[in-house]
Structures are given as structure tokens and as C-alpha cells.
XYZ file of C-alpha atoms in Angstrom:
778
model
C 0.000 0.000 0.000
C 2.786 2.411 0.962
C 4.652 1.837 -2.309
C 1.559 1.927 -4.506
C 0.269 5.195 -2.987
C 3.789 6.678 -2.773
C 3.424 7.470 0.942
C 6.750 8.662 2.429
C 6.073 7.813 6.089
C 5.655 4.337 7.554
C 2.310 3.364 9.024
C 1.103 0.261 10.855
C -2.689 0.392 10.537
C -5.122 1.035 7.696
C -8.887 1.533 7.665
C -10.202 -0.042 4.459
C -13.139 -1.231 2.369
C -12.763 -4.367 0.247
C -15.154 -6.885 -1.306
C -18.017 -6.010 1.036
C -15.640 -5.986 4.014
C -15.259 -3.004 6.333
C -12.697 -2.619 9.088
C -9.140 -1.991 10.219
C -6.039 -4.050 9.491
C -2.663 -3.779 11.200
C 0.793 -5.149 10.494
C 1.636 -8.643 11.756
C 5.365 -9.488 11.402
C 4.598 -13.195 11.972
C 2.081 -13.458 9.121
C 3.023 -16.148 6.545
C 4.441 -14.586 3.380
C 1.832 -16.159 1.117
C -1.001 -14.458 3.045
C -1.656 -10.744 2.485
C -4.777 -10.079 4.556
C -6.719 -11.767 7.348
C -10.443 -10.980 7.508
C -12.746 -11.809 10.403
C -16.311 -12.936 9.729
C -17.569 -9.909 11.699
C -15.899 -7.595 9.173
C -18.012 -8.924 6.283
C -20.971 -6.571 5.884
C -22.438 -7.688 2.540
C -21.606 -9.741 -0.534
C -19.817 -7.899 -3.329
C -17.637 -8.547 -6.361
C -15.855 -5.229 -5.937
C -12.246 -6.375 -5.494
C -10.529 -2.968 -5.298
C -8.803 -2.433 -1.932
C -10.017 1.033 -0.890
C -7.877 2.906 1.646
C -10.031 5.150 3.863
C -7.467 6.324 6.408
C -3.988 5.457 7.638
C -2.512 5.559 11.121
C -0.350 8.656 11.543
C 0.777 11.116 14.240
C -2.344 13.271 14.532
C -2.696 16.271 16.868
C -5.254 16.217 19.650
C -7.734 18.885 20.704
C -9.907 18.928 23.783
C -13.523 19.938 23.202
C -16.260 21.036 25.580
C -17.541 17.537 26.304
C -14.059 16.191 27.106
C -13.290 19.206 29.321
C -16.578 18.725 31.200
C -15.805 15.075 31.903
C -12.179 15.772 32.894
C -13.351 18.539 35.209
C -15.827 16.059 36.715
C -12.827 13.762 37.291
C -11.295 16.594 39.390
C -8.801 17.979 36.882
C -8.237 21.502 38.212
C -9.550 24.624 36.485
C -6.015 26.026 36.446
C -4.838 23.131 34.230
C -7.340 24.041 31.492
C -6.751 27.800 31.824
C -2.975 27.288 31.501
C -3.460 25.129 28.384
C -5.707 27.751 26.798
C -3.248 30.529 27.628
C -0.474 28.494 26.025
C -2.640 28.122 22.902
C -3.123 31.912 22.736
C 0.598 32.436 23.355
C 1.496 30.197 20.404
C -0.694 32.291 18.090
C 0.685 35.603 19.355
C 4.303 34.481 19.061
C 3.723 33.604 15.412
C 3.421 37.358 14.791
C 6.515 38.172 16.859
C 9.109 35.551 15.979
C 9.789 34.260 12.504
C 10.543 30.680 13.566
C 7.119 30.470 15.257
C 5.436 31.967 12.178
C 7.089 29.380 9.937
C 6.028 26.541 12.245
C 2.384 27.661 12.330
C 2.205 28.081 8.544
C 3.767 24.677 7.851
C 1.256 23.086 10.257
C -1.651 24.687 8.395
C -0.816 24.408 4.709
C -0.776 21.052 2.868
C 2.507 19.142 2.678
C 2.485 19.310 -1.137
C 2.475 23.115 -1.219
C 5.912 24.337 -0.089
C 9.354 22.704 -0.526
C 10.848 20.999 2.525
C 13.937 23.232 2.496
C 11.978 26.499 2.479
C 13.496 27.407 5.848
C 16.894 27.785 4.166
C 15.526 30.635 2.018
C 15.065 32.819 5.149
C 11.649 34.207 4.226
C 10.225 36.895 6.476
C 6.988 34.962 7.073
C 5.628 37.642 9.394
C 5.692 40.471 6.857
C 5.573 38.700 3.470
C 2.013 39.587 2.294
C 0.772 36.117 1.324
C 2.190 34.341 4.365
C 0.968 37.105 6.663
C -2.557 36.473 5.355
C -2.140 32.789 6.223
C -0.855 33.683 9.683
C -3.729 36.041 10.443
C -6.281 33.566 9.110
C -4.799 30.793 11.242
C -4.763 32.982 14.350
C -8.376 34.124 13.928
C -9.558 30.618 13.073
C -7.934 29.194 16.211
C -9.242 32.074 18.329
C -12.783 31.422 17.069
C -12.404 27.719 17.873
C -11.187 28.521 21.386
C -14.077 30.912 21.984
C -16.984 29.130 20.327
C -15.971 25.483 20.708
C -13.380 25.570 23.539
C -11.116 23.630 21.162
C -7.813 23.511 23.039
C -4.771 21.857 21.486
C -2.553 19.634 23.624
C 1.202 19.486 23.053
C 1.903 16.983 20.258
C 4.086 14.788 22.485
C 1.604 14.788 25.402
C -1.412 13.372 23.598
C -2.618 12.127 20.207
C -5.676 11.239 18.196
C -5.218 7.526 17.478
C -6.878 4.540 15.838
C -7.844 1.876 18.350
C -6.970 -1.762 17.643
C -7.175 -4.970 19.671
C -4.226 -6.852 21.161
C -4.092 -9.823 18.791
C -1.363 -11.482 20.898
C -3.402 -11.437 24.134
C -0.492 -10.106 26.207
C -2.206 -7.068 27.734
C -4.112 -7.443 30.985
C -7.423 -5.678 31.689
C -7.031 -1.899 31.993
C -3.686 -2.017 30.177
C -2.935 -0.452 26.776
C 0.095 -0.238 24.515
C 1.047 3.139 23.044
C 4.029 3.914 20.849
C 3.945 7.395 19.335
C 6.036 9.190 16.742
C 7.995 12.051 18.287
C 7.220 15.356 16.549
C 8.789 18.796 16.487
C 12.300 18.111 17.771
C 14.055 18.855 14.514
C 13.288 21.223 11.666
C 12.810 18.424 9.116
C 10.311 16.726 11.447
C 11.977 13.327 11.190
C 9.136 10.847 11.741
C 11.326 7.782 12.335
C 11.853 8.402 16.066
C 9.280 6.942 18.416
C 8.704 6.585 22.145
C 6.848 3.856 24.015
C 4.905 4.754 27.148
C 5.814 2.352 29.932
C 4.017 2.239 33.300
C 2.389 5.544 32.365
C -1.175 6.405 33.333
C -3.228 7.697 30.399
C -6.777 8.942 29.947
C -8.772 7.909 26.880
C -12.116 8.950 25.407
C -13.857 9.121 22.041
C -16.115 11.750 20.542
C -18.897 12.278 21.202
C -18.449 11.780 24.956
C -21.249 12.850 27.311
C -21.582 10.141 29.938
C -19.164 10.224 32.947
C -18.132 6.668 32.067
C -17.091 7.659 28.554
C -13.697 8.932 29.789
C -11.454 6.239 31.306
C -7.941 5.838 32.645
C -5.579 2.990 31.732
C -1.968 2.022 32.369
C 0.221 2.092 29.255
C 2.885 -0.616 29.333
C 5.616 -1.850 27.010
C 5.607 -5.357 25.580
C 8.040 -6.739 22.952
C 5.219 -8.500 21.086
C 3.612 -5.118 20.257
C 6.631 -2.952 19.452
C 5.976 -3.077 15.700
C 2.784 -1.027 16.205
C 2.960 2.767 16.346
C 0.557 5.726 16.377
C -2.304 3.498 17.500
C -3.687 2.597 20.930
C -3.773 -1.167 21.492
C -6.544 -2.359 23.837
C -6.556 -5.600 25.821
C -8.931 -8.382 24.801
C -9.077 -9.622 28.405
C -11.618 -8.630 31.046
C -15.357 -8.873 31.655
C -16.198 -6.697 28.641
C -14.172 -4.997 25.869
C -12.530 -1.808 27.143
C -13.335 0.163 23.937
C -17.030 -0.694 24.366
C -17.010 1.155 27.704
C -15.834 4.307 25.872
C -18.876 5.685 24.053
C -19.751 2.177 22.856
C -16.992 1.947 20.257
C -16.123 -1.230 18.364
C -12.621 -0.775 16.814
C -13.808 -0.767 13.190
C -12.057 2.548 12.530
C -12.890 4.499 15.669
C -10.389 7.139 16.713
C -9.631 7.954 20.339
C -8.361 10.961 22.237
C -5.349 9.572 24.095
C -3.752 11.874 26.669
C -0.741 11.363 28.924
C -0.242 15.052 29.786
C 0.518 15.041 33.521
C -1.934 17.902 34.201
C -4.858 16.151 32.496
C -4.733 12.543 33.710
C -7.163 11.999 36.629
C -5.406 10.607 39.709
C -7.949 11.452 42.405
C -10.967 9.561 41.046
C -11.788 6.119 39.686
C -13.487 5.337 36.391
C -17.255 5.794 36.517
C -19.577 2.967 35.557
C -19.993 2.936 31.778
C -23.307 3.512 30.065
C -25.119 0.338 29.028
C -24.588 0.552 25.287
C -26.070 -2.924 24.819
C -29.574 -1.777 25.776
C -32.152 -2.927 23.272
C -33.092 -0.468 20.537
C -36.211 -1.115 18.460
C -35.147 -2.206 14.988
C -36.680 -0.953 11.768
C -38.628 -3.611 9.887
C -37.505 -3.683 6.271
C -39.011 -5.893 3.576
C -36.842 -8.764 2.395
C -36.292 -7.005 -0.923
C -34.839 -3.529 -0.322
C -35.548 -1.133 -3.186
C -33.734 2.037 -4.200
C -36.770 4.077 -3.153
C -36.663 2.510 0.336
C -32.990 3.439 0.643
C -33.653 7.011 -0.472
C -36.595 7.415 1.903
C -34.573 6.057 4.833
C -31.697 8.477 4.168
C -34.123 11.406 3.860
C -35.870 10.450 7.105
C -32.540 10.211 8.959
C -31.470 13.623 7.626
C -34.806 15.228 8.550
C -34.870 13.809 12.065
C -31.185 14.268 12.927
C -31.063 16.211 16.198
C -27.612 15.275 17.526
C -26.384 18.877 17.578
C -29.429 20.120 19.503
C -29.159 17.301 22.032
C -25.447 17.951 22.560
C -26.182 21.617 23.243
C -28.966 20.634 25.628
C -26.536 18.371 27.448
C -24.056 21.244 27.857
C -26.786 23.401 29.396
C -28.088 20.568 31.615
C -24.560 19.745 32.813
C -23.914 23.391 33.670
C -27.163 23.773 35.575
C -27.566 20.323 37.166
C -24.170 18.623 36.921
C -22.648 15.987 34.610
C -23.590 13.172 36.991
C -27.144 14.342 37.716
C -29.404 11.260 37.757
C -32.605 12.770 39.187
C -35.682 13.224 37.008
C -37.547 16.527 37.527
C -40.701 14.938 36.146
C -41.768 11.564 34.782
C -41.018 12.494 31.150
C -38.022 14.768 31.823
C -34.649 13.040 31.484
C -31.779 13.582 33.914
C -28.365 14.656 32.610
C -27.157 11.044 32.759
C -30.206 9.816 30.834
C -29.783 12.590 28.271
C -26.183 11.419 27.722
C -27.542 7.923 27.070
C -30.112 9.269 24.611
C -27.340 11.064 22.716
C -25.411 7.798 22.326
C -28.535 6.265 20.772
C -28.991 9.301 18.525
C -25.383 8.886 17.295
C -26.319 5.440 15.947
C -29.675 6.533 14.506
C -28.222 6.533 11.006
C -27.663 2.785 11.340
C -30.603 1.851 13.548
C -33.214 4.338 12.344
C -34.192 4.887 15.979
C -34.435 8.387 17.478
C -34.784 8.289 21.279
C -36.424 11.707 21.680
C -39.311 13.213 19.765
C -39.639 16.922 19.055
C -42.166 17.182 21.879
C -39.775 15.587 24.399
C -36.951 17.875 23.270
C -39.245 20.867 23.746
C -40.053 19.761 27.316
C -36.337 19.403 28.064
C -35.854 22.988 26.868
C -38.553 24.126 29.303
C -36.503 22.772 32.232
C -33.844 25.350 31.385
C -36.354 28.235 31.523
C -35.041 29.852 28.329
C -31.664 30.449 30.013
C -28.263 29.348 28.777
C -24.715 29.677 30.161
C -22.717 32.539 28.660
C -20.224 30.234 26.901
C -23.016 29.021 24.585
C -23.440 32.642 23.351
C -27.046 32.092 22.264
C -28.457 35.500 21.232
C -32.087 34.357 21.351
C -32.024 33.236 25.009
C -31.236 34.840 28.345
C -27.614 34.380 29.395
C -26.107 33.805 32.808
C -22.448 33.722 33.810
C -21.396 30.110 34.222
C -19.272 29.639 37.371
C -17.708 26.446 36.015
C -14.679 25.766 33.851
C -16.324 26.279 30.421
C -17.548 29.714 31.509
C -14.108 30.633 32.837
C -12.413 29.551 29.603
C -14.967 31.433 27.499
C -14.558 34.710 29.380
C -10.766 34.382 29.286
C -10.827 33.879 25.491
C -13.090 36.908 25.031
C -10.339 39.147 26.402
C -8.158 38.456 23.342
C -10.859 39.464 20.813
C -10.345 43.258 20.795
C -6.701 42.805 19.852
C -7.346 40.301 17.059
C -10.231 42.334 15.635
C -8.047 45.455 15.696
C -5.455 43.583 13.634
C -8.063 42.978 10.906
C -8.553 46.734 10.467
C -5.216 46.748 8.650
C -6.206 43.895 6.291
C -9.356 44.726 4.364
C -9.452 41.352 2.552
C -9.641 39.461 5.862
C -12.340 41.355 7.740
C -14.762 38.474 7.288
C -12.675 36.703 9.944
C -13.795 39.106 12.658
C -15.043 37.334 15.779
C -17.982 38.906 17.596
C -19.976 37.924 20.666
C -23.491 38.935 21.652
C -22.376 41.616 24.103
C -19.515 42.951 21.952
C -20.370 46.627 21.605
C -17.113 47.851 20.085
C -17.717 49.416 16.686
C -15.193 49.984 13.961
C -14.083 53.527 13.319
C -15.184 53.916 9.689
C -12.707 56.722 9.024
C -9.854 54.698 10.498
C -10.839 51.686 8.390
C -10.929 53.827 5.217
C -7.512 55.278 6.000
C -6.100 51.813 6.588
C -7.550 50.668 3.244
C -5.843 53.542 1.452
C -2.524 52.838 3.146
C -2.671 49.058 2.648
C -0.302 48.387 -0.221
C 1.111 45.006 -1.162
C 4.790 45.210 -0.333
C 7.095 43.807 -3.001
C 10.303 41.989 -2.143
C 12.613 43.680 -4.600
C 15.293 41.022 -4.124
C 12.965 38.488 -5.793
C 12.567 40.709 -8.851
C 16.182 41.728 -9.247
C 17.456 38.243 -10.109
C 16.375 38.628 -13.743
C 16.725 41.369 -16.340
C 13.121 42.448 -16.855
C 14.067 44.625 -19.814
C 15.331 41.661 -21.813
C 13.180 40.621 -24.758
C 13.070 37.028 -23.495
C 11.534 38.195 -20.229
C 8.670 39.919 -22.052
C 7.711 36.584 -23.608
C 7.831 34.931 -20.175
C 5.753 37.787 -18.697
C 3.056 37.238 -21.345
C 2.833 33.555 -20.401
C 2.821 34.437 -16.675
C -0.077 36.837 -17.160
C -2.102 34.153 -18.934
C -1.243 31.599 -16.276
C -2.206 34.036 -13.484
C -5.509 34.874 -15.174
C -6.537 31.217 -15.478
C -5.345 30.359 -11.952
C -7.121 33.349 -10.458
C -10.395 32.470 -12.185
C -10.238 28.850 -11.008
C -9.441 29.857 -7.420
C -12.499 32.124 -7.375
C -14.642 29.309 -8.769
C -13.636 27.068 -5.852
C -14.206 29.872 -3.338
C -17.642 30.668 -4.747
C -18.674 27.023 -5.016
C -17.898 26.312 -1.353
C -18.930 29.662 0.089
C -15.427 30.809 1.091
C -14.432 34.464 1.222
C -10.684 34.509 0.625
C -7.981 32.204 -0.687
C -6.414 32.015 2.787
C -9.629 30.301 3.975
C -8.945 27.586 1.428
C -5.244 27.169 2.184
C -5.829 27.097 5.946
C -8.938 24.896 5.752
C -10.840 27.572 7.628
C -14.391 26.343 8.281
C -15.718 29.801 9.157
C -18.587 29.455 6.698
C -19.749 26.103 8.017
C -17.837 24.041 5.458
C -17.093 20.754 7.208
C -16.559 17.060 6.656
C -16.714 15.721 3.119
C -17.394 19.132 1.555
C -14.247 20.552 3.152
C -12.228 17.565 1.906
C -13.687 18.029 -1.572
C -12.715 21.722 -1.650
C -9.210 20.783 -0.569
C -9.026 18.092 -3.252
C -10.079 20.605 -5.890
C -7.349 22.969 -4.693
C -4.750 20.203 -4.981
C -5.938 19.347 -8.499
C -5.759 23.018 -9.504
C -2.211 23.276 -8.148
C -1.175 20.153 -10.073
C -2.678 21.505 -13.306
C -0.997 24.889 -12.838
C 2.387 23.352 -12.091
C 2.063 21.117 -15.149
C 1.318 24.148 -17.371
C 4.286 25.973 -15.878
C 6.785 23.149 -16.322
C 5.482 22.142 -19.754
C 6.081 25.689 -20.988
C 9.687 25.494 -19.878
C 10.653 22.065 -21.288
C 9.098 22.644 -24.717
C 11.934 25.079 -25.412
C 14.835 23.089 -23.887
C 17.512 23.524 -26.531
C 19.621 20.715 -25.081
C 16.654 18.344 -24.908
C 17.556 16.999 -21.469
C 15.133 18.853 -19.162
C 11.766 17.336 -18.254
C 8.796 18.371 -16.157
C 10.150 16.447 -13.149
C 13.748 17.676 -13.437
C 14.812 19.280 -10.121
C 15.738 22.968 -10.233
C 19.372 22.159 -9.400
C 19.594 19.750 -12.401
C 18.146 22.044 -15.069
C 20.389 23.265 -17.848
C 21.458 26.921 -17.617
C 19.029 28.059 -20.324
C 16.002 26.297 -18.802
C 16.931 27.468 -15.306
C 17.022 31.095 -16.440
C 13.753 30.722 -18.368
C 12.093 29.059 -15.376
C 13.296 31.813 -13.059
C 12.080 34.474 -15.472
C 8.596 32.920 -15.606
C 8.257 32.575 -11.839
C 9.530 36.144 -11.271
C 6.978 37.315 -13.840
C 4.259 35.427 -11.927
C 5.345 37.194 -8.736
C 5.334 40.556 -10.509
C 1.874 40.013 -12.037
C 0.284 38.934 -8.724
C 1.978 41.445 -6.431
C 2.438 44.508 -8.634
C 0.322 44.000 -11.753
C -3.294 44.910 -12.412
C -4.514 41.990 -10.269
C -2.745 43.368 -7.169
C -5.177 46.281 -6.923
C -8.259 44.059 -7.103
C -10.595 43.707 -4.118
C -9.137 40.300 -3.282
C -5.736 39.793 -4.924
C -4.622 36.171 -5.335
C -1.021 35.972 -4.111
C -0.452 32.224 -3.866
C 0.490 31.585 -7.516
C 4.249 32.341 -7.368
C 4.580 30.250 -4.189
C 3.492 27.154 -6.129
C 6.987 27.448 -7.611
C 8.804 28.409 -4.420
C 11.926 26.374 -5.243
C 12.905 28.343 -8.375
C 11.563 31.597 -6.903
C 13.795 31.355 -3.833
C 16.799 29.516 -5.240
C 19.056 32.586 -4.976
C 17.955 33.215 -1.389
C 19.174 29.934 0.094
C 21.304 30.471 3.230
C 21.084 34.245 2.972
C 20.756 36.556 5.993
C 17.915 35.910 8.444
C 14.867 38.200 8.159
C 14.648 41.325 10.276
C 11.388 40.307 11.980
C 13.462 38.404 14.523
C 13.711 41.739 16.400
C 10.026 42.675 16.585
C 9.775 42.116 20.340
C 12.895 44.096 21.173
C 11.719 46.831 18.821
C 8.479 47.204 20.804
C 10.371 47.055 24.102
C 12.769 49.785 22.981
C 9.861 52.059 22.014
C 8.266 51.501 25.416
C 11.502 52.190 27.286
C 12.142 55.369 25.290
C 8.686 56.605 26.212
C 9.173 55.820 29.908
C 12.432 57.759 30.040
C 11.890 60.570 27.531
C 8.161 61.275 27.891
C 6.961 60.056 31.288
C 10.303 60.728 33.028
C 9.599 58.085 35.646
C 11.278 54.776 36.577
C 10.711 52.177 39.310
C 14.279 51.006 40.027
C 17.213 53.067 41.299
C 19.726 51.221 39.106
C 21.037 47.819 38.105
C 21.837 47.107 41.769
C 18.461 45.924 43.048
C 17.365 46.294 46.666
C 15.202 43.777 48.510
C 13.088 43.717 51.646
C 11.126 41.155 53.665
C 7.349 41.014 53.713
C 7.623 43.115 56.873
C 9.328 45.889 54.849
C 12.745 45.323 56.497
C 15.718 45.849 54.165
C 17.652 42.561 53.723
C 20.149 42.968 50.888
C 21.197 43.908 47.387
C 21.984 42.058 44.163
C 23.507 42.807 40.765
C 21.552 41.964 37.598
C 22.033 42.560 33.897
C 20.699 45.837 32.495
C 18.261 43.869 30.287
C 16.581 42.585 33.461
C 16.111 46.163 34.665
C 14.630 47.213 31.312
C 12.231 44.245 31.387
C 11.072 45.021 34.933
C 10.604 48.739 34.214
C 8.325 48.004 31.256
C 6.274 45.266 32.921
C 5.929 47.248 36.116
C 4.507 50.136 34.106
C 2.110 47.928 32.110
C 1.120 45.249 34.647
C 2.425 46.100 38.105
C 0.339 49.265 38.265
C -2.863 47.185 38.049
C -2.560 45.966 41.667
C -2.448 42.208 41.078
C -2.105 40.656 44.576
C 0.678 38.256 43.576
C 2.609 40.620 41.282
C 5.322 41.547 43.795
C 6.006 37.876 44.545
C 6.105 36.961 40.834
C 8.504 39.731 39.783
C 10.768 39.070 42.808
C 10.919 35.356 41.961
C 11.652 36.219 38.327
C 14.621 38.398 39.327
C 16.033 35.724 41.634
C 15.774 33.129 38.833
C 17.701 35.164 36.219
C 21.199 33.918 35.409
C 22.728 37.376 36.055
C 21.418 37.561 39.645
C 24.445 37.940 41.983
C 24.200 38.736 45.701
C 26.275 41.692 46.881
C 26.855 40.064 50.280
C 25.913 36.979 52.290
C 22.564 37.303 54.050
C 20.899 35.289 56.785
C 17.387 35.657 55.359
C 16.666 33.048 52.581
C 16.353 34.765 49.190
C 13.015 32.977 48.638
C 11.577 35.397 51.185
C 13.034 38.501 49.503
C 10.722 41.028 47.904
C 11.979 43.484 45.279
C 11.749 47.141 46.295
C 9.945 49.147 43.621
C 9.265 52.852 43.984
C 8.239 55.433 41.423
C 10.711 58.298 41.117
C 11.215 61.179 38.690
C 14.263 61.158 36.408
C 16.614 64.117 36.567
C 19.047 65.225 33.879
C 22.006 63.566 35.647
C 20.366 60.136 36.089
C 23.080 57.685 35.000
C 20.752 54.665 35.213
C 18.195 56.287 32.867
C 20.981 57.170 30.450
C 22.165 53.572 30.338
C 18.634 52.314 29.681
C 18.007 54.763 26.847
C 21.330 53.938 25.191
C 20.957 50.141 25.286
C 21.715 48.255 22.073
C 18.756 46.146 20.940
C 20.242 43.415 18.749
C 18.902 39.978 17.861
C 20.516 38.695 21.064
C 18.495 41.142 23.164
C 15.384 40.053 21.285
C 16.082 36.416 22.171
C 16.737 37.401 25.788
C 13.400 39.268 26.012
C 11.552 36.237 24.644
C 13.263 34.128 27.314
C 12.330 36.622 30.048
C 8.672 36.553 29.016
C 8.703 32.750 28.973
C 10.394 32.638 32.390
C 7.846 34.896 34.052
C 4.994 32.935 32.449
C 6.494 29.650 33.657
C 6.594 31.027 37.209
C 2.888 31.963 36.966
C 1.950 28.586 35.462
C 3.916 26.551 38.008
C 2.483 28.465 40.958
C -1.011 28.304 39.463
C -0.732 24.498 39.162
C 0.600 24.096 42.693
C -2.014 26.280 44.380
C -4.936 26.263 41.915
C -5.011 30.019 42.655
C -6.414 31.805 39.584
C -4.708 35.010 40.789
C -1.396 33.766 39.376
C -3.056 32.992 36.047
C -4.585 36.485 35.943
C -0.997 37.777 35.835
C 0.061 35.335 33.084
C -3.061 36.366 31.145
C -2.053 40.041 31.453
C 1.470 39.200 30.221
C 0.070 37.346 27.190
C -2.283 40.227 26.331
C 0.732 42.549 26.571
C 2.577 40.376 24.052
C -0.497 40.465 21.807
C -0.459 44.250 21.901
C 3.206 44.239 20.888
C 2.531 41.807 18.040
C -0.311 43.888 16.616
C 0.753 47.471 17.336
C 4.534 46.922 17.678
C 4.342 49.073 20.821
C 2.767 48.839 24.277
C 2.940 52.247 25.976
């Protein structure tokens, strides 16, 4: 399969359809060579002569996201609120850093765009991803898409090496005991080329596993992951034991291992240790079966599908469950009336509704659903953001996460004012009263010009007669490509090409339709690349260049012609008549990134590496030159005890002083109760911290002395601050300082479950967002 489909990465499991058979197959090293596939009787669904082996999905390292149902159940299992708030803050931080540091921007873009789009060595071309117009559109789209998911769906990503989305398979060797699983995962993100050959096996590690949809308290279960030599050939799957009173997967939302995927988490903050697994829902309860005639006609099939589509109410029931769980609790088992389900019973009804497409049975009629709505008295928790119903502030974790996410919206929406083609991405809530300044928006539109990278144009002589021929072809190619992109956008209701490249489902495009749009994009790219390369090889005077000849192997004439065409494509899209259109299409030249960037390989790093230090310098200049006030007396810092008794002094680097001055102005003035402790701990943790003399009082009890004082014209300390050099090294140091102070907040928040520490980390992250968007903070 791997060779036939030309798949570069190894896999161990495949979901397939073949000859009326449906199921999952995994590698067995002990299988006799003359046998290619073992099929169980239970996998045979119907008789067929269709002998094409259809690959539905392959096992692979897939990222994992928590959703509202999983968070509810984990919270019920006594995972602390601070754990979820820290994870969400880290998600926001990742997005913000993509607009501050080029390496983070590159990582986010490569995660979003398809693997067949950009060359693997694009990092070596040192593109300024943050400011390059096309890639900046992708960045902003990705940031707003993720922000919307965090706000509206509480979709929180877990670190790729702390959890995965995995196929579930059974232990064919019968070596796992009940409540044991085997997990070997591919390690991601440790090198720039993302080498997928390195794996790690979890051994004696507690994990938590669930499957969507998960509503019942028993749907989320803990297991012990162990290592066993018999299973070491399996990776990126979770292997369940076949021992025990009942199959472990069946306890998790009633799954059956015929292609089900599981959320598998071993993140230490998210694995329940204080509670045991709840009793699972009885998924074997009898469901009335539809009576079909012995001879099933096409009309009967059509009518059944229409009836299922008309009666599908899974989304409404899931929303009802969220509201019931918030008001009554996830484990509520008490009926308010004879025909009113409890939260637990509603979770069971949802599991039956999930299977209604196969069974034809819907557990709740419209009348019963209406009566369930009446229990809620037309009120919904604020995180559901239902404009037609009365809202109340939910005191539980989903409400806390929702209100925390809302605080980032003003910044992201302000960013869109500078990008008129992306304003459809704006995220609004019911009580969002901020209105755009029409005059400001118009001014931003007038000033928004597509910036050209002159170094990409200067590699060819655009006055040469040969270039004019290439430019004519490029214009034709751009016209056709542009028209076909707009056809895809219009067909699938998308607003901008970045929605397509980032798979942004803002317009409700999901599932098979989204996959189809993506497939059409890939086909368009293949056609466009074929046109491009065919044009070049037709004229190969040496007759040795072909459409699959690498750029480095082309003859000199073809290389120059290819470079001329791709430069002409860049010129047409970025500076030609199409650039001034309402929605310019900028992706075309990047389909040929290898020839476009060939001359840029291993050149100087982009200047956006200093964006953070640039904002910090502006803030420091304003503190000294405009406000004339500082909080420290110099680079020798003075400390006191909590009783205000002076205890000692310490030397620190001048960059530490600059960092403290700025954060004290922006955050310390807001009277956070734990701020003094946080900033004092930060100072003591810096590598430049050196005590001036031995002291009897432990430094852990020291508190930094901060006092506002006016700068005079002879202030040596202020002069040193204002004359600091802000190089790439200082930029790296400032990033480290921000990470250090956030780590202190996160660690203390985990230890104490005191949200006060996370209020400070939230303020720090919002400060970074302001720097990323405005490039200044004061």
C-alpha cells in the first residue's frame, strides 16, 4: 500500500473497504508470506464482487484537541480549572508568538498548509513569514480561526508529544491485561525536518482515553500504558486488551474498533489521579429495529436516508446536554418529572442518537426535546453565546475559559482593520459593543499596499526581450489560476484564498465538503504546475530537461527561463493589475517556491526576529523621555522582607532592569495581589542575579523594592537604559524573560490552583499580543 500510494512515512494500521468488508487491518510481522490479509467474519458486511482495496485512512501522528464535552468530563474527574486555563493561555501564546518571531510563524504556517504546497527546504531561504504579504494572510487567518475555535468550541490543542488522536486496535497477541494499553507514538517537532522515524513507548504511564462524542461520565477512562516486545511493531495506535469482563473500547462511548479514533492523553496535568473510572453507560440496551421488507428497493434506501437527515437532532441534544450539565451537573441522575430526562439519561439518549443513522431509531421526539428545553427556563450559560435566550455567567470551567478567550478578541479584531481582505474573519460575541471607526478603516484601506520583495525581482533582467515573452505567459497563467481559485471559493462559500489554504471552516464548510474543496485545490495546483513546467521544457535547446527535473539539475538556459517565468508570476500577482483588485490572489508564485527562492538559500535571516525588542525599545524610550519616571534606582536591586525590612542587594544585567521597568509600568500598576512575589521570583531566577553580600534571610523570602521616582538630567541609570543596544541577542533574551515569568505563573497556578497567578500570566500574554499587533505597548 505504501509503495503503490507513494506514501513517504511508515504506518502500521489502515482503515479499508474491500469486497463487502469493512474494518481496520494492522501489520503482523509473523504473518506467513503467502497471506496478504486476514479478515474476520464480523468484518463482512455484505456480498460484493468489488475487489478494489479502498484505503479510507492510515494511522499517523495526529494532533489532539480537547472539546467542551471532554473538558466537562475531565473537570468532573477533578482535573483543576487552572490546568485548562494554563493550556488555553499556552494556545493563545502560540498564536501571538507567530506574529513576533519568525521561527514560530514558519512553524504555524507549515502546520496549516498542505505538505504538497511548499518545498521541505523552504526554511533555508530565510523568508520573512511575518511580513511577506501572502504568508501574513495565512498567519492572520490561522490565528483568527484558532481564536474562534477557542471561543466558540473551547477547542484547546494539547502538546503533540503529550497526547494524540489515534486509531484503536485490539491486542491480537493477548499479552495485555485488563485496563492495560500499549502506546508507541512518533515524536514530533524536535528537529526542523520533522523526522518521523523516532518513536517513544509509554511504559508504566497512566493515560486517559475517550472518544467523541463523549457525554456520559463513564465515557472517559484511565488505563496504564505498558511496554511489551510482542507489540513494538505497532505505532501511532492505541492497542486495547482483549481480556476482562467486557471490551474496554465498548465502555468508551460504545466503540467497536472498526475505525474508531480515540483521544489519548498522557499530559501530567490532564490525567485523573484522584478519582476512579465511573460505571460505563449500558450501550447494549435494546433499541427497536426498523422492519424492512426482504427485498430492499432504491426508493426505500432514499426514503430512509431522507428520514434520517430530517430527524437528525444530535447537535441540539449535545447543546442541551451542555446546558443541563452546567445547571444540574454531569452526573445528575434525578428526574424533575416523569417524562423529563436527567443529565445522565440525556447522555444515554445522545449515544442512541449517534447510531440513529444505522438503527433508524431516534430516542427523543420533538415534543420531548421541547419539554427538556422548558426545564432550562429559556436560560443558557454565557459560553453558549445564544443570542435568542437569556444568558447567565457560568461559574464552572467552560464559563471561565470562554470569558478568558473573550479578552483576546479586541486585539485580534483590531489587527483585521489593517487587512481589508480578511475582515470576514472578525469574531464577535453577543455583548460585543465595540464598533469599527469607519474613518480609520478607510484610512487603513488607502494605506494598505502590497509590499514587493525587490530582491525576488532583481534576479532577472526584466528589460530583456526574453523576459517579455515569459511575462506574457505568466499573465495568462495568473488569469486562469485566479479564475479557477475564485470558482472554488464561490462554489464552497469561502471568502478569501487564505480560507482555502488554511482549511478555515468559518462558513460552516465541514466534513466531506471541506475535503472536496481541498481536493479541488490540490488538483488546480497540479494543473498549474504542469502548465508551468510544460512551458519550460518545450523550449529546452539541449533536450535533457523534463517536467520532473529538479531545479538544481536544469540546464542553464532552462533554469534562467524558469526563473524568469516565476519572477513574472510574482510581478503580475503582487504589482500588476490583479494586485489592486478587491481580493488579490497571491499564492500563484509560491506554487513554484523552489525556483523563486533559489538565490535566497542560506542568505541573511529576516529582520522580523527583532520585533519584540523593537516594541520594548519604544516603550523604554517613552518611559524615560516622555513620562520621566522609573521604578528602580539602578542595576543594583534592593530587597526587603514582607515586613518591609531591608535585607540585601543584588547585581543583575541591564536587560533585566529594562524588562522590569516596562512590565511594572504595564502590569504592576494594576494591583495584582501576587505581582510583587512573581517579579521578585523572576529576578532571583535570572542567570545574572548575583548577591552583593551573604545574608541570613533566605532569598526565597526577599521582595523586590519598587518605587516610582522622577528622572533628573544627571540620572546615569536612565541614560544607560536609553542607550541600550537592541540586537537579535536582546530580542532572544526578552523572549526568554517573558517565557520565564509565564512559567513562574503557570507553576504556581498548578501548585495552588489560585487563579490570581493565572490572571498575571493572562495580562502578560495580552501585553505580548499588543506588541505583536501594534509593535508598541505604551
